[in-house]
mmCIF file of C-alpha atoms in Angstrom:
data_model
loop_
_atom_site.group_PDB
_atom_site.id
_atom_site.type_symbol
_atom_site.label_atom_id
_atom_site.label_comp_id
_atom_site.label_asym_id
_atom_site.label_seq_id
_atom_site.Cartn_x
_atom_site.Cartn_y
_atom_site.Cartn_z
ATOM 1 C CA MET A 195 91.647 89.069 97.097
ATOM 2 C CA ILE A 196 91.665 91.820 94.477
ATOM 3 C CA ASN A 197 94.595 94.101 93.693
ATOM 4 C CA VAL A 198 94.065 97.829 94.083
ATOM 5 C CA LEU A 199 95.020 98.466 90.431
ATOM 6 C CA GLU A 200 92.427 95.969 89.229
ATOM 7 C CA LEU A 201 89.881 97.620 91.516
ATOM 8 C CA ILE A 202 90.644 101.038 89.992
ATOM 9 C CA ASN A 203 90.318 99.565 86.492
ATOM 10 C CA ARG A 204 86.936 98.017 87.341
ATOM 11 C CA ILE A 205 85.679 101.314 88.721
ATOM 12 C CA LEU A 206 86.750 103.103 85.522
ATOM 13 C CA ILE A 207 84.973 100.503 83.380
ATOM 14 C CA TYR A 208 81.869 100.831 85.553
ATOM 15 C CA LEU A 209 81.978 104.599 84.951
ATOM 16 C CA GLY A 210 82.177 104.002 81.206
ATOM 17 C CA ILE A 211 85.901 104.738 80.834
ATOM 18 C CA ASN A 212 87.328 101.754 78.972
ATOM 19 C CA PHE A 213 90.008 102.445 76.369
ATOM 20 C CA GLY A 214 90.879 98.739 76.325
ATOM 21 C CA MET A 215 88.098 98.044 73.843
ATOM 22 C CA TYR A 216 90.015 99.956 71.167
ATOM 23 C CA GLY A 217 92.799 97.412 70.748
ATOM 24 C CA THR A 218 96.374 97.144 71.982
ATOM 25 C CA TYR A 219 97.091 100.876 72.120
ATOM 26 C CA GLY A 220 93.829 101.429 73.938
ATOM 27 C CA GLN A 221 94.913 98.907 76.571
ATOM 28 C CA TYR A 222 98.173 100.820 77.006
ATOM 29 C CA VAL A 223 96.208 104.047 77.494
ATOM 30 C CA GLN A 224 93.954 102.325 80.034
ATOM 31 C CA GLU A 225 96.957 101.021 81.998
ATOM 32 C CA ILE A 226 98.584 104.456 81.972
ATOM 33 C CA LEU A 227 95.344 106.000 83.232
ATOM 34 C CA VAL A 228 95.109 103.416 86.030
ATOM 35 C CA TYR A 229 98.691 104.111 87.125
ATOM 36 C CA LEU A 230 98.117 107.877 87.002
ATOM 37 C CA ILE A 231 95.105 107.516 89.284
ATOM 38 C CA ALA A 232 97.104 105.215 91.585
ATOM 39 C CA SER A 233 99.929 107.779 91.682
ATOM 40 C CA LEU A 234 97.469 110.539 92.580
ATOM 41 C CA LEU A 235 96.042 108.360 95.355
ATOM 42 C CA ILE A 236 99.550 107.740 96.711
ATOM 43 C CA LEU A 237 100.333 111.466 96.464
ATOM 44 C CA LEU A 238 97.135 112.338 98.328
ATOM 45 C CA ALA A 239 97.706 109.692 101.011
ATOM 46 C CA ALA A 240 101.374 110.695 101.398
ATOM 47 C CA SER A 241 100.450 114.390 101.684
ATOM 48 C CA ILE A 242 97.840 113.705 104.369
ATOM 49 C CA THR A 243 100.302 111.474 106.231
ATOM 50 C CA ILE A 244 103.043 114.117 106.064
ATOM 51 C CA ILE A 245 100.650 116.735 107.448
ATOM 52 C CA ILE A 246 99.787 114.404 110.332
ATOM 53 C CA VAL A 247 103.486 113.685 110.975
ATOM 54 C CA ILE A 248 104.329 117.411 111.077
ATOM 55 C CA TYR A 249 101.505 118.165 113.508
ATOM 56 C CA VAL A 250 102.387 115.205 115.738
ATOM 57 C CA PHE A 251 106.057 116.212 115.710
ATOM 58 C CA ARG A 252 105.343 119.805 116.734
ATOM 59 C CA LYS A 253 102.987 118.794 119.550
ATOM 60 C CA TYR A 254 105.273 115.956 120.669
ATOM 61 C CA MET A 255 108.352 118.197 120.735
ATOM 62 C CA ALA A 256 106.426 120.877 122.617
ATOM 63 C CA ASP A 257 105.245 118.335 125.185
ATOM 64 C CA LEU A 258 108.770 117.017 125.798
ATOM 65 C CA GLN A 259 110.018 120.598 126.176
ATOM 66 C CA GLN A 260 107.117 121.502 128.503
ATOM 67 C CA ARG A 261 105.501 123.828 125.981
ATOM 68 C CA ILE A 262 101.979 123.903 124.542
ATOM 69 C CA GLY A 263 102.824 123.861 120.842
ATOM 70 C CA PRO A 264 100.364 124.911 118.112
ATOM 71 C CA ASN A 265 97.142 125.994 119.839
ATOM 72 C CA ARG A 266 95.838 129.152 118.157
ATOM 73 C CA VAL A 267 94.493 128.179 114.737
ATOM 74 C CA GLY A 268 91.646 125.711 115.018
ATOM 75 C CA PRO A 269 90.914 123.338 117.912
ATOM 76 C CA TYR A 270 94.188 122.119 119.473
ATOM 77 C CA GLY A 271 96.046 123.953 116.699
ATOM 78 C CA ILE A 272 95.153 121.384 114.026
ATOM 79 C CA LEU A 273 94.709 124.134 111.408
ATOM 80 C CA GLN A 274 98.098 125.718 112.132
ATOM 81 C CA LEU A 275 99.631 123.780 109.240
ATOM 82 C CA VAL A 276 97.016 125.205 106.874
ATOM 83 C CA ALA A 277 97.947 128.713 107.998
ATOM 84 C CA ASP A 278 101.658 127.944 107.614
ATOM 85 C CA ALA A 279 101.079 126.500 104.135
ATOM 86 C CA LEU A 280 99.155 129.590 103.006
ATOM 87 C CA LYS A 281 101.934 131.781 104.370
ATOM 88 C CA ILE A 282 104.704 129.795 102.630
ATOM 89 C CA PHE A 283 102.905 129.534 99.301
ATOM 90 C CA GLY A 284 102.124 133.245 99.395
ATOM 91 C CA LYS A 285 105.773 134.243 99.696
ATOM 92 C CA GLU A 286 107.742 135.458 96.701
ATOM 93 C CA ASP A 287 109.781 132.836 94.854
ATOM 94 C CA ILE A 288 113.202 134.485 94.729
ATOM 95 C CA ILE A 289 116.011 133.238 92.483
ATOM 96 C CA PRO A 290 119.461 134.622 93.438
ATOM 97 C CA ASP A 291 121.465 136.439 90.771
ATOM 98 C CA ARG A 292 124.363 133.989 91.076
ATOM 99 C CA ALA A 293 122.178 130.899 90.927
ATOM 100 C CA ASP A 294 121.806 128.574 87.966
ATOM 101 C CA PRO A 295 118.105 129.269 87.330
ATOM 102 C CA LEU A 296 117.215 125.992 85.582
ATOM 103 C CA ILE A 297 118.770 123.630 88.142
ATOM 104 C CA PHE A 298 117.735 125.889 91.027
ATOM 105 C CA ARG A 299 114.096 125.688 89.949
ATOM 106 C CA PHE A 300 113.938 121.940 89.335
ATOM 107 C CA ALA A 301 116.054 120.598 92.231
ATOM 108 C CA PRO A 302 113.155 120.554 94.763
ATOM 109 C CA TYR A 303 110.938 118.677 92.317
ATOM 110 C CA ILE A 304 113.608 115.996 91.883
ATOM 111 C CA VAL A 305 113.487 115.355 95.627
ATOM 112 C CA PHE A 306 109.694 115.291 95.789
ATOM 113 C CA THR A 307 109.189 113.212 92.617
ATOM 114 C CA PHE A 308 111.422 110.367 93.728
ATOM 115 C CA LEU A 309 109.978 110.541 97.239
ATOM 116 C CA VAL A 310 106.504 109.909 95.783
ATOM 117 C CA LEU A 311 107.866 107.136 93.538
ATOM 118 C CA SER A 312 109.366 105.502 96.618
ATOM 119 C CA TYR A 313 105.961 105.511 98.296
ATOM 120 C CA LEU A 314 104.514 103.895 95.165
ATOM 121 C CA VAL A 315 106.900 100.913 95.444
ATOM 122 C CA ILE A 316 106.093 100.087 99.097
ATOM 123 C CA PRO A 317 103.765 97.046 99.484
ATOM 124 C CA TYR A 318 101.084 98.150 101.947
ATOM 125 C CA GLY A 319 99.603 94.718 102.568
ATOM 126 C CA ASN A 320 96.005 93.599 102.650
ATOM 127 C CA LEU A 321 93.132 95.809 103.770
ATOM 128 C CA PHE A 322 89.895 93.831 104.093
ATOM 129 C CA GLY A 323 90.491 91.818 100.934
ATOM 130 C CA ILE A 324 92.117 94.583 98.861
ATOM 131 C CA ASP A 325 95.804 94.039 98.040
ATOM 132 C CA LEU A 326 97.406 97.484 98.400
ATOM 133 C CA THR A 327 100.426 96.679 96.227
ATOM 134 C CA PHE A 328 100.818 99.227 93.444
ATOM 135 C CA VAL A 329 104.068 97.939 91.923
ATOM 136 C CA ASN A 330 104.691 94.196 92.132
ATOM 137 C CA VAL A 331 107.667 93.432 89.906
ATOM 138 C CA LYS A 332 110.586 91.162 90.758
ATOM 139 C CA TYR A 333 112.991 93.884 91.839
ATOM 140 C CA THR A 334 110.983 96.266 94.015
ATOM 141 C CA LEU A 335 113.710 96.246 96.686
ATOM 142 C CA LEU A 336 116.221 97.528 94.138
ATOM 143 C CA LEU A 337 113.703 100.083 92.867
ATOM 144 C CA LEU A 338 113.105 101.440 96.360
ATOM 145 C CA ILE A 339 116.828 101.679 97.100
ATOM 146 C CA ALA A 340 117.416 103.396 93.739
ATOM 147 C CA PHE A 341 114.583 105.916 94.154
ATOM 148 C CA SER A 342 115.603 106.734 97.711
ATOM 149 C CA ALA A 343 119.222 107.179 96.558
ATOM 150 C CA ILE A 344 118.294 109.535 93.699
ATOM 151 C CA ALA A 345 116.254 111.890 95.893
ATOM 152 C CA PRO A 346 119.308 113.287 97.796
ATOM 153 C CA ILE A 347 120.852 114.200 94.438
ATOM 154 C CA GLY A 348 118.237 116.956 94.272
ATOM 155 C CA GLU A 349 119.576 118.353 97.542
ATOM 156 C CA VAL A 350 123.127 118.319 96.193
ATOM 157 C CA LEU A 351 122.023 120.066 92.991
ATOM 158 C CA ALA A 352 120.112 122.640 95.032
ATOM 159 C CA GLY A 353 123.214 123.495 97.023
ATOM 160 C CA PHE A 354 125.551 123.674 94.040
ATOM 161 C CA SER A 355 123.144 125.757 91.936
ATOM 162 C CA SER A 356 122.386 128.387 94.590
ATOM 163 C CA GLY A 357 125.617 130.348 94.200
ATOM 164 C CA ASN A 358 125.968 130.607 97.972
ATOM 165 C CA LYS A 359 128.931 129.436 100.043
ATOM 166 C CA PHE A 360 126.711 128.041 102.812
ATOM 167 C CA SER A 361 124.603 126.175 100.258
ATOM 168 C CA MET A 362 127.770 124.810 98.671
ATOM 169 C CA LEU A 363 129.040 123.511 102.008
ATOM 170 C CA GLY A 364 125.651 121.951 102.688
ATOM 171 C CA ALA A 365 125.733 120.213 99.302
ATOM 172 C CA LEU A 366 129.231 118.872 99.954
ATOM 173 C CA ARG A 367 128.115 117.552 103.330
ATOM 174 C CA ALA A 368 125.033 115.966 101.747
ATOM 175 C CA ALA A 369 127.177 114.162 99.174
ATOM 176 C CA ALA A 370 129.647 112.930 101.803
ATOM 177 C CA GLN A 371 126.844 111.824 104.121
ATOM 178 C CA ASP A 372 125.063 109.927 101.332
ATOM 179 C CA LEU A 373 128.201 107.954 100.544
ATOM 180 C CA SER A 374 128.765 107.182 104.213
ATOM 181 C CA TYR A 375 125.364 105.585 104.847
ATOM 182 C CA GLU A 376 124.231 104.321 101.415
ATOM 183 C CA ILE A 377 126.933 101.650 101.109
ATOM 184 C CA PRO A 378 126.324 100.067 104.560
ATOM 185 C CA MET A 379 122.566 100.267 103.933
ATOM 186 C CA VAL A 380 122.822 98.448 100.599
ATOM 187 C CA ILE A 381 125.112 95.761 102.070
ATOM 188 C CA SER A 382 122.656 95.244 104.952
ATOM 189 C CA ALA A 383 119.830 94.849 102.437
ATOM 190 C CA LEU A 384 122.033 92.399 100.537
ATOM 191 C CA GLY A 385 122.164 90.297 103.708
ATOM 192 C CA VAL A 386 118.361 90.042 103.571
ATOM 193 C CA VAL A 387 118.553 89.007 99.907
ATOM 194 C CA VAL A 388 121.102 86.281 100.716
ATOM 195 C CA LEU A 389 119.075 85.034 103.678
ATOM 196 C CA LEU A 390 115.909 84.686 101.590
ATOM 197 C CA SER A 391 117.625 83.455 98.431
ATOM 198 C CA GLY A 392 116.225 79.944 98.837
ATOM 199 C CA THR A 393 112.650 80.967 99.677
ATOM 200 C CA GLY A 394 111.600 82.535 96.369
ATOM 201 C CA ASN A 395 112.063 86.012 94.961
ATOM 202 C CA SER A 396 114.231 87.683 97.582
ATOM 203 C CA LEU A 397 114.320 91.010 95.697
ATOM 204 C CA ASN A 398 110.558 91.482 95.896
ATOM 205 C CA LEU A 399 109.400 93.531 98.879
ATOM 206 C CA SER A 400 106.058 91.725 99.017
ATOM 207 C CA ASP A 401 107.818 88.359 99.332
ATOM 208 C CA ILE A 402 110.224 89.743 101.934
ATOM 209 C CA ALA A 403 107.309 91.045 104.009
ATOM 210 C CA LYS A 404 105.553 87.649 103.887
ATOM 211 C CA ASN A 405 108.438 85.925 105.657
ATOM 212 C CA PRO A 406 107.048 84.274 108.849
ATOM 213 C CA TRP A 407 110.127 85.228 110.909
ATOM 214 C CA PRO A 408 110.919 88.917 111.584
ATOM 215 C CA LEU A 409 114.345 89.353 110.026
ATOM 216 C CA ALA A 410 115.319 91.746 112.818
ATOM 217 C CA ILE A 411 115.618 88.637 115.035
ATOM 218 C CA LEU A 412 117.692 86.662 112.533
ATOM 219 C CA GLU A 413 119.892 89.610 111.546
ATOM 220 C CA PRO A 414 120.194 91.935 114.557
ATOM 221 C CA ILE A 415 123.439 93.480 113.271
ATOM 222 C CA GLY A 416 121.922 94.178 109.867
ATOM 223 C CA PHE A 417 118.834 95.635 111.531
ATOM 224 C CA PHE A 418 121.009 97.974 113.629
ATOM 225 C CA VAL A 419 123.022 99.151 110.610
ATOM 226 C CA PHE A 420 119.875 99.614 108.534
ATOM 227 C CA PHE A 421 118.208 101.583 111.338
ATOM 228 C CA ILE A 422 121.181 103.950 111.688
ATOM 229 C CA ALA A 423 121.312 104.326 107.894
ATOM 230 C CA MET A 424 117.633 105.293 107.878
ATOM 231 C CA VAL A 425 118.272 107.976 110.511
ATOM 232 C CA ALA A 426 121.136 109.316 108.392
ATOM 233 C CA LYS A 427 118.986 109.161 105.272
ATOM 234 C CA MET A 428 116.387 111.433 106.834
ATOM 235 C CA ALA A 429 119.157 114.006 107.456
ATOM 236 C CA VAL A 430 117.694 115.055 110.803
ATOM 237 C CA VAL A 431 119.363 115.352 114.203
ATOM 238 C CA PRO A 432 121.786 113.823 115.059
ATOM 239 C CA PHE A 433 122.712 113.556 111.357
ATOM 240 C CA ASP A 434 121.368 116.850 109.950
ATOM 241 C CA LEU A 435 124.787 117.739 108.554
ATOM 242 C CA PRO A 436 123.566 119.126 105.181
ATOM 243 C CA GLU A 437 121.453 121.757 106.993
ATOM 244 C CA SER A 438 123.164 122.378 110.355
ATOM 245 C CA GLU A 439 121.275 125.564 111.156
ATOM 246 C CA SER A 440 123.762 126.661 113.816
ATOM 247 C CA GLU A 441 126.672 126.275 111.368
ATOM 248 C CA LEU A 442 125.362 126.751 107.802
ATOM 249 C CA VAL A 443 122.287 128.965 108.409
ATOM 250 C CA SER A 444 120.042 126.431 106.634
ATOM 251 C CA GLY A 445 122.510 124.510 104.509
ATOM 252 C CA PHE A 446 121.729 123.515 100.934
ATOM 253 C CA ASN A 447 118.284 125.210 100.905
ATOM 254 C CA VAL A 448 119.293 128.547 102.431
ATOM 255 C CA GLU A 449 118.436 130.502 99.253
ATOM 256 C CA TYR A 450 115.022 128.915 98.762
ATOM 257 C CA SER A 451 111.728 130.564 99.633
ATOM 258 C CA GLY A 452 108.043 130.128 98.985
ATOM 259 C CA LEU A 453 106.741 126.979 97.343
ATOM 260 C CA ARG A 454 110.141 125.411 96.671
ATOM 261 C CA PHE A 455 111.210 125.795 100.294
ATOM 262 C CA GLY A 456 107.906 124.215 101.314
ATOM 263 C CA ILE A 457 108.651 121.233 99.064
ATOM 264 C CA PHE A 458 111.989 120.665 100.811
ATOM 265 C CA TYR A 459 110.261 121.003 104.194
ATOM 266 C CA LEU A 460 107.614 118.438 103.273
ATOM 267 C CA GLY A 461 110.342 116.172 101.902
ATOM 268 C CA VAL A 462 112.015 115.944 105.314
ATOM 269 C CA PHE A 463 108.914 114.624 107.047
ATOM 270 C CA GLY A 464 107.977 112.515 104.040
ATOM 271 C CA SER A 465 111.351 110.795 104.252
ATOM 272 C CA ILE A 466 110.781 110.106 107.971
ATOM 273 C CA PHE A 467 107.591 108.171 107.319
ATOM 274 C CA LEU A 468 109.090 106.490 104.237
ATOM 275 C CA ALA A 469 112.048 105.290 106.325
ATOM 276 C CA SER A 470 109.603 103.953 108.926
ATOM 277 C CA LEU A 471 107.720 102.016 106.232
ATOM 278 C CA PHE A 472 110.949 100.774 104.628
ATOM 279 C CA ILE A 473 112.432 99.309 107.803
ATOM 280 C CA SER A 474 109.043 97.854 108.812
ATOM 281 C CA VAL A 475 108.678 96.035 105.483
ATOM 282 C CA VAL A 476 112.238 94.695 105.293
ATOM 283 C CA TYR A 477 112.826 93.662 108.910
ATOM 284 C CA LEU A 478 109.468 93.393 110.694
ATOM 285 C CA GLY A 479 107.136 91.645 108.291
ATOM 286 C CA GLY A 480 105.589 94.759 106.783
ATOM 287 C CA GLY A 481 101.913 94.384 106.003
ATOM 288 C CA SER A 482 101.552 90.695 106.846
ATOM 289 C CA ASP A 483 98.156 89.722 108.263
ATOM 290 C CA PHE A 484 98.084 89.219 112.023
ATOM 291 C CA ILE A 485 95.226 88.141 114.335
ATOM 292 C CA PHE A 486 92.576 88.493 111.609
ATOM 293 C CA TYR A 487 92.487 88.446 107.800
ATOM 294 C CA GLY A 488 92.708 91.782 106.042
ATOM 295 C CA SER A 489 94.573 93.573 108.833
ATOM 296 C CA GLY A 490 97.998 93.756 107.159
ATOM 297 C CA TYR A 491 97.770 97.445 106.262
ATOM 298 C CA ILE A 492 96.734 98.329 109.810
ATOM 299 C CA TRP A 493 99.682 96.444 111.323
ATOM 300 C CA LEU A 494 102.076 98.076 108.854
ATOM 301 C CA LEU A 495 100.870 101.514 109.945
ATOM 302 C CA ILE A 496 101.259 100.565 113.619
ATOM 303 C CA LYS A 497 104.865 99.443 113.057
ATOM 304 C CA ALA A 498 105.634 102.525 110.954
ATOM 305 C CA PHE A 499 104.222 104.945 113.532
ATOM 306 C CA ILE A 500 106.239 103.260 116.293
ATOM 307 C CA PHE A 501 109.426 103.800 114.288
ATOM 308 C CA MET A 502 108.325 107.322 113.459
ATOM 309 C CA PHE A 503 108.061 108.180 117.161
ATOM 310 C CA ILE A 504 111.508 106.663 117.736
ATOM 311 C CA PHE A 505 112.970 108.796 114.930
ATOM 312 C CA LEU A 506 111.252 111.946 116.212
ATOM 313 C CA THR A 507 112.465 111.269 119.762
ATOM 314 C CA LEU A 508 116.042 110.958 118.506
ATOM 315 C CA TRP A 509 115.595 114.219 116.608
ATOM 316 C CA ILE A 510 114.422 116.036 119.729
ATOM 317 C CA ALA A 511 116.700 114.455 122.341
ATOM 318 C CA LEU A 512 120.143 114.125 120.727
ATOM 319 C CA PRO A 513 122.743 116.740 119.778
ATOM 320 C CA ARG A 514 124.218 116.962 116.301
ATOM 321 C CA ILE A 515 127.245 114.789 115.614
ATOM 322 C CA ARG A 516 130.329 116.451 114.170
ATOM 323 C CA VAL A 517 130.737 115.925 110.431
ATOM 324 C CA ASP A 518 134.151 114.226 110.601
ATOM 325 C CA ARG A 519 132.963 111.905 113.362
ATOM 326 C CA PHE A 520 129.989 110.857 111.265
ATOM 327 C CA MET A 521 132.318 110.052 108.363
ATOM 328 C CA ASN A 522 134.451 107.916 110.670
ATOM 329 C CA PHE A 523 131.345 106.276 112.121
ATOM 330 C CA GLY A 524 130.020 105.416 108.668
ATOM 331 C CA TRP A 525 133.219 104.036 107.178
ATOM 332 C CA LYS A 526 134.880 102.523 110.256
ATOM 333 C CA ILE A 527 131.867 101.120 112.139
ATOM 334 C CA LEU A 528 128.767 100.822 109.941
ATOM 335 C CA LEU A 529 130.582 99.438 106.892
ATOM 336 C CA PRO A 530 132.472 96.668 108.793
ATOM 337 C CA LEU A 531 129.284 95.765 110.693
ATOM 338 C CA SER A 532 127.348 95.469 107.437
ATOM 339 C CA LEU A 533 130.040 93.156 106.037
ATOM 340 C CA ILE A 534 129.922 91.038 109.211
ATOM 341 C CA ASN A 535 126.148 90.830 108.813
ATOM 342 C CA LEU A 536 126.569 89.688 105.203
ATOM 343 C CA VAL A 537 128.956 86.918 106.283
ATOM 344 C CA TRP A 538 126.485 85.936 109.017
ATOM 345 C CA SER A 539 123.695 85.655 106.437
ATOM 346 C CA VAL A 540 125.843 83.459 104.201
ATOM 347 C CA MET A 541 126.655 81.209 107.184
ATOM 348 C CA LEU A 542 122.967 80.824 108.083
ATOM 349 C CA VAL A 543 122.141 79.785 104.528
ATOM 350 C CA ALA A 544 125.177 77.486 104.176
ATOM 351 C CA LEU A 545 124.424 75.693 107.457
ATOM 352 C CA GLY A 546 120.781 75.291 106.523
ATOM 353 C CA VAL A 547 119.613 77.182 109.590
ATOM 354 C CA PHE A 548 117.261 79.260 107.462
#
C-alpha cells in the first residue's frame, strides 16, 4: 500500500519536478511542494463535497416541507448553486464605518483556513491500495481538536470587529456556546484516549480508526456527549445561537456581504461534513476496510453521509433552544456525563475488560 503523499511525489518526479536532487534544502522544497499539492487536493475535494451537501440539504428540506426546492437552473436545479455563487461573489464587499477593517477582513479567512486544515488531518482510509492519510503524526487527535477549536475564534472576531450591536451579541453567544460544548467534547475524547492507552498510540486518529470494536458500543455515554457536542459545534438548529435569525438578524455575520459572507456560508456546511467525518473516525471505525480490501474510504463516506443526514434532519425538524437553557444543558448535563464516561473508561482499562 502506498501513501497518497508518496504517490504525489512519484508523479512529480515522473514529470521531471524533483528538487530533492539538489541536497537537503531541495528535499525541504520538494516536501513543501508535495504538501501544497495535497492541500489543494483537500481544498478541491472539500469544496465539491460542500457544494453537494448544500444541494442535498436544500432538496431534502424542500421535500420534508412538501416543496420542490431548486428546480430552475439546470436539470433538477443542480446549477442553482453556481448561480447563487456568481450572485454572491458579484456583490459589493462593504466594510462598515464603525468596523475594525483589518480584523473584519481577515476573520472569515481564519474560519475557512482552519476548516481546511481540519480536513487535512482526517485519515480517510484505504482506497484500492492508496493510503489517503495526509498527516500521520502521533497527535492527530489533538491537532484536529485544536484546529476545530480555533475556527470559532474567527466568528467571535467577526462579531466584535463589526461595530454592530447584533454582531456583538452573536459573538458573545458564540464564545459562551464554545465553552459549553468544547470542554465536554474534549473530556469525551479523553475517554477514548484512556480506553486505547494500552493498544498503541491512542492519540493518533489512524490508530483509533483501526480499532476492531466500534467505540460507540464500548462508550455509549461518551458517544452521546460527543454527538451533541458536534451538533453544537456546527452552530445550526437547535444550537444556532450565534446567528439566531429571528433574534439577532443574522448574528455575528450580519454586516458581511459578498465573498466574505459566502465564506461563512460555506463554513457552516463544511463544518457539518467535518463533524460527520470526525465522529465516524473516533467512534465508528472511520475508514477501516470492510468486506473487501481497499474499501475503507468508501465506508467512511457512507458513515459520514449517514451522520450528515441525521444532522440535517435535526436542523430542519427541531426548534431553537433558548440560550440560557443551552448553557445549563452544557454545564449541568453534558459535563457531568463526560466525566462519568471518563470514569467508565478508566474502569474498563483497570478491570482488563478492554
